[in-house]
Amino acid sequence: MLLSFLPSGSRARTLCYALILFASFATSSVLVRDGDKQSLRDRNEFDYIIVGGGLTGLVAAHRLSENLFGMAYDRASAADYDSWEALGNRGWGWKGMFPYFRKSADFTPPKKAVVNKYGYTYDESAYGRFGPLQVTFPDWQVPDQYKMADAFTELGVAHLREHAMGNAVGQFWAPATIDAKTMTRSSSLTAYYDKASWRPNLKMLTEHKVTQLAFKGASTTVSGVKAINRKTNKEVTFRASKEVILAAGSLHTPQILQLSGIGPKCVVEAAGIKSRVDLPGVGSNLQDHPVAYLNWKVTNSFPEPNIMTTNETFAAEALAEYQAHRTGPYTKAQSNTIAFLSLPMVTNNTEDMINSLKQQVASKYLPGVYSRELIAGYEAQRAILAKQLGEGSVSALEFPFGGSGMVPNSVQKPLSRGTVHLNPDDPHGEPIVTYNAFTNPFDRAQLASFIAFTRRYFKTNALADMQPQEVSPGEDAQTEDEIIAKLAAGGPLSLSPSFAHPSSSCPMMPKNKGGCVGADLRVHGTRKLSIIDASILPIIPSAHLQATMYAVAEKASDIIKWRSFWP
């Protein structure tokens, strides 16, 4: 990676070399400093190799070499992260994660005039001040989202002054990943990679696809990676003297492992690959936030939420304002008002729903490939989720609102589980991703209760002058089956298994509970192989994943750096 300075008493200063390889979607040219192309061709051995150039990969590259997500920047509740620790991952609870949330961010409070104009609330102590990622609030909001906030208040949903201190159940303002100086997007590219790309010991190699891991003989010690040049189709092997770090994401990290013979033996051998480590947790436990996109016809005040795409004059004036002053509508990407609601906030039927969940035979609704260990791990997750959902310590529903009549209802704690497996007919093609969304009846019941709540919401006095009329799913759909069928008929723009938050397909849990990595992020049954992306999350948090994954990557980088001194 980049330059690492060791603590006193260890092996004095060491220059660590790192290579970032895009796993499956690299399209641009090699990114190196001027005059360094030859050195990359000559160098085939690095200290660390990071497979994947997304959020966690670029964060780890920056941090290890020291020594694209949306812009929503929100955290889950403390209980969300404590559930990870309860599953056997010491140090991964709220107390262990909070310092890394702060480390990754540089929060700039909005100007007092902006706060007074839009009513922003926040607690500066929840955020860092010297991290790489820039975080602030935009300089524009639409009037109708305040009516929508009042509607939540009318239904008894409290407004939280700050959600990022461990209680994210309620409605709140969420900042965004915006650079307050330029009012442009801050990302893992601008915050981490661009600041580290000059370092001579960090290389990014694109136009290559990682095909499998390389091993030391017949052992399970990983020695590097094999990759194919997309232009020449030539295979090249890169060696890692310390570790290979997978950050290819929840859909491609399992694929790389399975292509390397690490995963469920039946899946690996069905693709014609020799099994090296029979690890059922690889490609299991897939989770996302399945979502129903509901729609009400409303009468909006001016300016309405979609005005930038419907009013050319307004959009042109807004662009001129942004270019001249870095203010106005172009500083805002999406809504900053969100409600994350617990199950008891949404329905009076919580107790019956939880009792029904507890009585389920777990294997009845799980993928057929699930082994005894995977079922045991799922049962441990279910026990935690049943308790948390029942007591309301975590959110069950995400309801982002920005003044329009289109409101997503996203299931935050699904009990259904999916898989990511090699395609036996084309192992190196895209993997077979089976979400299995809503296969567990508890998830169907959750969604039905969310929609019932949303219907009550649009009938509040606060929204009366918006004259809401239900369009989708439509008032004719009343029963759970009718609602699901009506939404499903509308396709993925109406009901989707994914809110673009795929996670948990290589879970951080003990091996005897179906885990893939331990709390040290090392893959069970292997040496010199780690995973640091969203696939390791054992239970998906009730939040957009961006802030969480920056914290995970920062924590992972510290773990990996320290064990290079004390393996």
XYZ file of C-alpha atoms in Angstrom, residues 11-523:
513
model
C 10.971 -3.105 12.993
C 11.764 0.558 12.342
C 10.301 2.301 9.295
C 9.198 0.064 6.484
C 7.968 0.925 3.033
C 4.929 -1.223 2.266
C 3.990 -1.785 -1.351
C 0.393 -2.299 -2.352
C -1.511 -3.062 -5.517
C -5.195 -2.346 -6.066
C -6.822 -4.626 -8.626
C -10.338 -4.071 -9.910
C -12.031 -7.432 -9.587
C -14.745 -7.503 -12.210
C -15.537 -4.145 -13.688
C -12.297 -2.351 -14.506
C -12.500 -0.395 -17.743
C -9.990 2.442 -17.606
C -6.246 2.478 -18.117
C -3.595 1.823 -15.521
C -3.500 4.699 -13.035
C 0.118 5.385 -12.093
C 2.339 8.405 -11.740
C 4.076 9.750 -14.816
C 7.054 7.565 -15.632
C 5.906 4.692 -13.401
C 4.313 2.406 -15.995
C 7.520 0.478 -16.466
C 7.936 -0.023 -12.716
C 4.466 -1.559 -12.516
C 5.251 -4.001 -15.293
C 8.512 -4.918 -13.593
C 7.008 -5.327 -10.137
C 4.891 -8.445 -9.624
C 5.272 -8.697 -5.857
C 3.653 -6.403 -3.317
C 3.200 -6.438 0.438
C -0.578 -6.260 0.109
C -2.870 -6.852 -2.843
C -6.359 -5.369 -2.599
C -8.866 -6.911 -4.983
C -11.540 -4.298 -5.667
C -11.350 -0.533 -6.108
C -14.614 0.463 -4.463
C -15.193 2.272 -1.187
C -13.498 -0.162 1.207
C -10.717 -1.018 -1.225
C -9.651 2.601 -1.661
C -9.885 3.333 2.060
C -7.705 0.330 2.872
C -5.249 1.251 0.121
C -4.837 4.713 1.599
C -4.494 3.505 5.189
C -2.283 0.483 4.583
C -0.062 2.504 2.331
C 0.268 5.067 5.110
C 1.581 2.714 7.309
C -19.532 4.510 -5.725
C -22.175 4.999 -3.269
C -24.811 7.609 -2.858
C -24.205 10.681 -0.743
C -26.474 9.776 2.187
C -24.372 9.764 5.333
C -26.296 8.114 8.141
C -25.530 5.526 10.806
C -27.617 2.803 12.358
C -28.420 2.536 16.062
C -25.967 1.191 18.620
C -27.980 -2.032 18.844
C -27.343 -2.716 15.152
C -23.594 -2.884 15.671
C -23.888 -4.582 19.056
C -25.596 -7.468 17.253
C -22.357 -8.100 15.342
C -20.435 -8.403 18.592
C -23.124 -10.659 20.066
C -22.503 -13.081 17.199
C -18.926 -13.655 18.355
C -17.062 -10.646 16.954
C -15.322 -8.976 19.858
C -14.602 -5.297 19.268
C -17.169 -4.887 16.497
C -19.982 -3.435 18.622
C -20.988 0.214 18.886
C -18.154 1.130 21.251
C -15.615 -0.453 18.930
C -17.054 1.154 15.807
C -17.763 4.700 17.025
C -14.119 5.888 16.958
C -13.853 4.778 13.331
C -16.998 6.643 12.330
C -15.286 9.737 13.682
C -11.888 8.890 12.190
C -13.240 8.634 8.654
C -15.089 11.967 8.568
C -14.461 15.698 8.560
C -17.781 17.330 9.424
C -18.218 21.004 8.620
C -21.288 22.589 10.241
C -23.440 24.615 7.861
C -23.379 28.379 8.174
C -25.658 29.838 10.827
C -27.840 31.520 8.200
C -28.336 28.161 6.453
C -29.190 26.467 9.762
C -31.746 29.155 10.564
C -33.249 29.008 7.085
C -33.682 25.244 6.866
C -33.857 24.179 10.502
C -30.959 21.743 10.433
C -30.161 20.004 13.713
C -26.984 18.090 14.529
C -24.440 17.336 17.244
C -20.869 18.087 16.189
C -19.488 15.622 18.744
C -20.983 12.759 16.730
C -18.578 13.433 13.878
C -14.862 13.758 13.324
C -13.128 16.967 12.316
C -9.957 15.751 10.671
C -10.935 12.661 8.677
C -10.564 12.370 4.902
C -14.268 12.202 3.991
C -15.948 15.614 3.803
C -19.424 15.815 5.336
C -21.873 18.723 5.590
C -25.424 19.781 4.731
C -26.562 21.201 1.378
C -27.640 24.772 0.823
C -31.179 24.071 -0.352
C -34.368 22.237 0.623
C -37.939 22.194 -0.681
C -40.893 23.455 1.396
C -43.120 20.384 1.235
C -40.684 18.131 3.059
C -41.437 20.146 6.209
C -45.104 19.246 5.879
C -44.062 15.621 5.569
C -41.967 15.932 8.728
C -44.996 17.384 10.518
C -47.017 14.363 9.394
C -44.580 12.055 11.184
C -44.841 14.209 14.294
C -48.637 13.963 14.086
C -48.275 10.167 14.169
C -46.059 10.307 17.243
C -42.642 9.959 15.570
C -40.161 12.146 17.417
C -37.642 14.352 15.637
C -34.107 13.458 16.707
C -31.675 16.335 17.119
C -28.890 13.923 16.117
C -29.164 10.317 14.953
C -25.458 9.446 14.895
C -24.909 9.065 18.653
C -26.430 5.585 18.902
C -30.165 6.220 18.589
C -31.300 6.333 14.975
C -34.945 5.396 15.554
C -37.113 8.360 14.596
C -37.029 11.132 11.997
C -33.945 13.268 11.515
C -31.752 15.364 9.277
C -28.927 13.339 7.717
C -25.871 15.127 6.333
C -24.319 14.213 3.008
C -20.821 13.530 1.720
C -20.234 17.037 0.410
C -17.063 19.114 0.521
C -18.134 22.311 2.281
C -15.460 24.378 0.509
C -16.379 23.426 -3.046
C -19.915 22.061 -2.465
C -19.026 19.067 -4.618
C -19.280 15.381 -3.852
C -16.735 13.805 -1.503
C -16.064 10.111 -2.131
C -13.530 7.370 -1.496
C -11.833 8.533 -4.704
C -11.455 12.179 -3.709
C -11.068 11.621 0.031
C -8.700 8.655 -0.011
C -7.284 7.600 -3.372
C -6.513 11.019 -4.808
C -4.597 11.927 -1.660
C -2.557 8.715 -1.802
C -2.164 8.165 -5.546
C 1.133 10.070 -5.678
C 2.820 7.590 -3.388
C 5.364 5.472 -5.265
C 4.443 2.358 -3.288
C 0.769 2.344 -4.313
C -0.336 1.138 -7.735
C -3.790 0.824 -9.206
C -4.148 -1.654 -12.049
C -7.292 -1.539 -14.160
C -8.225 -3.298 -17.399
C -7.617 -6.570 -15.532
C -10.028 -9.087 -14.098
C -9.037 -11.203 -11.119
C -9.742 -14.838 -11.960
C -8.642 -16.612 -8.799
C -6.302 -16.592 -5.848
C -2.819 -18.062 -6.046
C -1.654 -20.482 -3.352
C 1.593 -21.760 -1.956
C 1.664 -25.254 -3.431
C -1.207 -27.479 -2.319
C -1.649 -25.571 0.946
C -4.347 -23.083 1.912
C -1.816 -20.262 2.281
C -2.623 -17.536 -0.237
C 0.410 -16.198 -2.073
C -1.196 -13.743 -4.488
C -3.781 -13.436 -7.245
C -4.127 -14.375 -10.883
C -5.617 -11.870 -13.287
C -6.442 -11.600 -16.982
C -5.574 -8.545 -19.053
C -8.874 -7.624 -20.703
C -7.153 -6.287 -23.830
C -4.565 -8.996 -24.478
C -6.254 -11.889 -22.639
C -2.860 -12.624 -21.104
C -2.773 -14.049 -17.580
C -0.473 -12.509 -14.993
C 0.208 -13.502 -11.395
C 0.851 -10.959 -8.657
C 2.455 -12.059 -5.405
C 1.631 -10.715 -1.956
C 4.298 -11.080 0.717
C 1.897 -10.173 3.525
C -1.775 -10.549 2.581
C -4.353 -10.585 -0.157
C -7.300 -8.418 0.849
C -10.625 -8.946 -0.887
C -12.777 -5.843 -1.325
C -14.644 -6.851 -4.476
C -18.082 -6.423 -2.931
C -20.819 -8.725 -1.733
C -21.451 -10.232 -5.163
C -17.906 -10.690 -6.462
C -15.892 -11.496 -3.345
C -17.789 -14.818 -2.958
C -17.241 -15.506 -6.645
C -13.471 -15.037 -6.401
C -13.324 -17.316 -3.377
C -15.389 -20.019 -5.051
C -13.311 -19.786 -8.237
C -10.329 -20.454 -5.980
C -11.879 -23.562 -4.445
C -13.002 -21.857 -1.229
C -16.702 -22.193 -0.527
C -19.479 -24.772 -0.353
C -17.969 -27.941 -1.779
C -21.097 -28.777 -3.766
C -21.133 -25.340 -5.434
C -17.414 -25.337 -6.208
C -17.322 -28.864 -7.622
C -20.491 -28.311 -9.670
C -18.516 -25.641 -11.540
C -15.695 -28.091 -12.245
C -13.321 -26.593 -9.683
C -11.366 -28.623 -7.156
C -12.419 -27.887 -3.594
C -9.574 -26.504 -1.484
C -11.475 -25.318 1.617
C -15.044 -26.508 2.186
C -16.501 -23.329 3.669
C -20.325 -23.201 3.446
C -20.434 -19.556 4.588
C -19.000 -18.275 1.307
C -21.913 -16.920 -0.718
C -24.479 -17.579 2.001
C -26.440 -15.138 4.194
C -26.941 -12.563 1.380
C -28.992 -9.619 2.622
C -30.177 -6.300 1.233
C -32.947 -3.844 2.018
C -35.852 -4.983 -0.180
C -37.994 -2.016 -1.086
C -41.467 -1.119 -2.307
C -41.714 2.147 -4.216
C -45.111 3.581 -3.278
C -46.685 6.488 -5.092
C -49.256 9.103 -4.187
C -50.390 11.875 -6.499
C -49.871 15.136 -4.610
C -50.191 18.869 -5.157
C -46.816 20.440 -4.456
C -45.820 23.916 -3.383
C -43.215 25.823 -5.383
C -40.483 24.800 -5.859
C -41.495 21.164 -6.068
C -38.978 18.328 -5.520
C -38.613 17.465 -9.217
C -38.325 21.035 -10.475
C -34.738 20.592 -11.638
C -35.890 18.112 -14.289
C -39.232 19.722 -15.180
C -38.481 23.459 -15.326
C -35.641 24.425 -17.679
C -35.638 28.069 -16.617
C -35.380 27.224 -12.925
C -32.639 24.662 -13.604
C -30.625 27.151 -15.667
C -30.889 29.808 -12.963
C -29.900 27.251 -10.331
C -26.838 26.241 -12.338
C -25.783 29.860 -12.719
C -26.163 30.385 -8.968
C -24.105 27.289 -8.229
C -21.332 28.247 -10.625
C -21.155 31.759 -9.204
C -21.623 31.141 -5.482
C -21.686 27.362 -4.830
C -25.164 27.710 -3.316
C -28.694 26.662 -4.207
C -30.339 23.508 -5.594
C -27.176 22.120 -7.199
C -25.636 21.627 -3.753
C -28.237 18.979 -2.965
C -28.217 15.444 -4.355
C -31.141 13.807 -2.600
C -33.384 14.262 0.398
C -31.697 14.855 3.739
C -34.838 14.083 5.719
C -35.306 10.437 6.648
C -37.473 8.458 9.010
C -36.160 5.168 10.360
C -39.020 3.611 12.289
C -39.148 0.707 14.713
C -41.745 -2.025 14.331
C -43.731 -0.839 17.403
C -43.887 2.657 15.842
C -45.442 1.215 12.716
C -47.878 -1.418 13.958
C -49.764 -2.494 17.069
C -49.305 -6.095 15.940
C -45.614 -6.319 16.842
C -45.986 -8.898 19.618
C -47.967 -11.321 17.443
C -45.518 -10.897 14.554
C -42.505 -11.595 16.779
C -44.151 -14.626 18.378
C -44.895 -16.020 14.921
C -41.268 -15.457 13.907
C -39.962 -17.294 16.969
C -42.135 -20.306 16.198
C -40.819 -20.735 12.660
C -38.829 -23.798 11.667
C -35.762 -21.992 10.360
C -34.884 -24.429 7.598
C -38.337 -24.103 6.022
C -37.579 -20.680 4.559
C -33.817 -20.930 4.004
C -31.997 -21.895 0.785
C -31.701 -25.632 0.235
C -27.901 -25.439 0.243
C -27.850 -24.378 3.904
C -25.796 -26.728 6.062
C -26.272 -27.472 9.749
C -23.718 -24.762 10.587
C -25.480 -22.167 8.445
C -28.831 -22.962 10.035
C -27.288 -22.609 13.505
C -25.877 -19.211 12.568
C -29.202 -18.074 11.153
C -30.999 -19.145 14.324
C -28.548 -17.051 16.358
C -29.253 -14.067 14.108
C -33.006 -14.618 14.334
C -32.926 -14.661 18.143
C -31.124 -11.306 18.178
C -33.412 -9.777 15.567
C -36.578 -10.978 17.280
C -35.498 -9.309 20.516
C -34.363 -6.065 18.896
C -37.369 -5.713 16.597
C -39.745 -6.524 19.434
C -38.296 -3.947 21.816
C -37.839 -1.320 19.096
C -34.101 -0.778 19.592
C -33.472 -1.001 15.836
C -35.359 0.342 12.849
C -37.534 -1.926 10.753
C -38.640 0.610 8.118
C -36.725 3.242 6.207
C -39.016 5.983 4.899
C -36.982 8.699 3.140
C -39.051 11.763 2.306
C -38.282 14.856 0.303
C -41.607 16.475 -0.462
C -42.802 14.227 -3.292
C -45.521 11.585 -3.377
C -43.069 8.819 -4.267
C -41.987 7.239 -1.002
C -39.857 4.107 -0.692
C -40.747 1.645 2.046
C -37.548 -0.297 2.653
C -37.364 -3.382 4.887
C -34.343 -2.833 7.136
C -34.242 -6.184 8.926
C -35.192 -8.907 6.441
C -35.354 -12.474 7.724
C -35.088 -13.959 4.233
C -31.598 -15.001 3.131
C -30.092 -15.233 -0.344
C -27.057 -16.787 -2.000
C -24.253 -15.892 -4.419
C -23.000 -18.931 -6.331
C -20.886 -19.657 -9.372
C -22.735 -20.300 -12.587
C -21.768 -23.949 -13.227
C -22.067 -23.388 -16.983
C -19.920 -20.230 -16.948
C -17.980 -19.895 -13.672
C -16.036 -16.836 -14.844
C -19.178 -15.059 -15.986
C -21.425 -13.180 -13.600
C -22.378 -15.229 -10.522
C -25.909 -16.445 -9.911
C -27.391 -14.086 -7.325
C -30.561 -15.330 -5.661
C -31.986 -12.772 -3.238
C -34.963 -14.867 -2.086
C -36.616 -11.612 -1.026
C -39.894 -12.033 0.845
C -39.612 -15.829 0.982
C -39.899 -15.579 4.745
C -43.509 -14.693 5.654
C -42.258 -12.352 8.367
C -40.864 -10.040 5.678
C -44.177 -10.033 3.841
C -45.933 -9.162 7.088
C -43.427 -6.367 7.726
C -44.018 -4.828 4.309
C -47.803 -5.037 4.665
C -47.596 -3.239 8.019
C -45.348 -0.561 6.502
C -47.808 0.130 3.715
C -50.687 0.332 6.198
C -48.652 2.903 8.132
C -47.886 4.869 4.957
C -51.577 5.009 4.127
C -52.295 6.466 7.584
C -49.432 8.867 7.062
C -50.900 10.330 3.869
C -54.222 10.859 5.653
C -52.753 13.129 8.337
C -53.908 16.720 8.706
C -50.363 17.910 8.026
C -50.592 16.675 4.433
C -54.197 17.687 3.726
C -53.323 20.649 1.491
C -51.144 18.366 -0.661
C -54.379 16.487 -1.561
C -52.730 13.032 -1.701
C -54.327 10.315 -3.834
C -52.937 6.773 -3.723
C -51.640 5.494 -7.062
C -49.484 2.494 -6.120
C -50.144 -0.100 -4.856
C -53.703 1.259 -5.129
C -56.555 1.230 -2.646
C -57.978 -1.963 -4.164
C -55.023 -3.892 -2.725
C -55.819 -4.445 0.946
C -54.678 -7.886 2.037
C -51.031 -8.862 2.356
C -51.252 -11.115 -0.708
C -53.040 -8.454 -2.767
C -50.454 -5.818 -1.872
C -47.471 -8.032 -2.711
C -49.065 -9.215 -5.971
C -49.927 -5.684 -7.081
C -46.441 -4.395 -6.374
C -44.731 -7.399 -7.945
C -46.731 -6.864 -11.128
C -45.079 -3.473 -11.458
C -41.608 -5.012 -11.722
C -38.421 -3.828 -9.957
C -39.459 -0.171 -10.224
C -42.337 -1.067 -7.930
C -40.969 -3.907 -5.779
C -37.260 -4.673 -5.724
C -35.174 -7.167 -3.743
C -32.407 -4.570 -3.530
C -32.046 -0.986 -2.360
C -28.486 -1.120 -3.774
C -27.203 -2.360 -0.411
C -26.087 -5.969 -1.071
C -24.216 -7.295 1.928
C -23.464 -10.170 4.285
C -22.548 -12.889 1.762
C -19.274 -13.786 3.560
C -20.392 -13.188 7.145
C -18.132 -12.382 10.061
C -19.135 -15.197 12.408
C -17.579 -18.329 13.917
C -17.061 -21.146 11.439
C -19.389 -23.448 13.383
C -22.135 -20.847 12.886
C -21.652 -20.636 9.124
C -19.167 -17.785 9.225
C -16.634 -16.978 6.532
C -14.274 -14.679 8.451
C -13.491 -14.118 12.102
C -13.306 -10.839 13.991
C -9.749 -10.502 12.646
C -11.216 -10.568 9.088
C -9.151 -13.618 8.097
C -10.960 -16.211 6.019
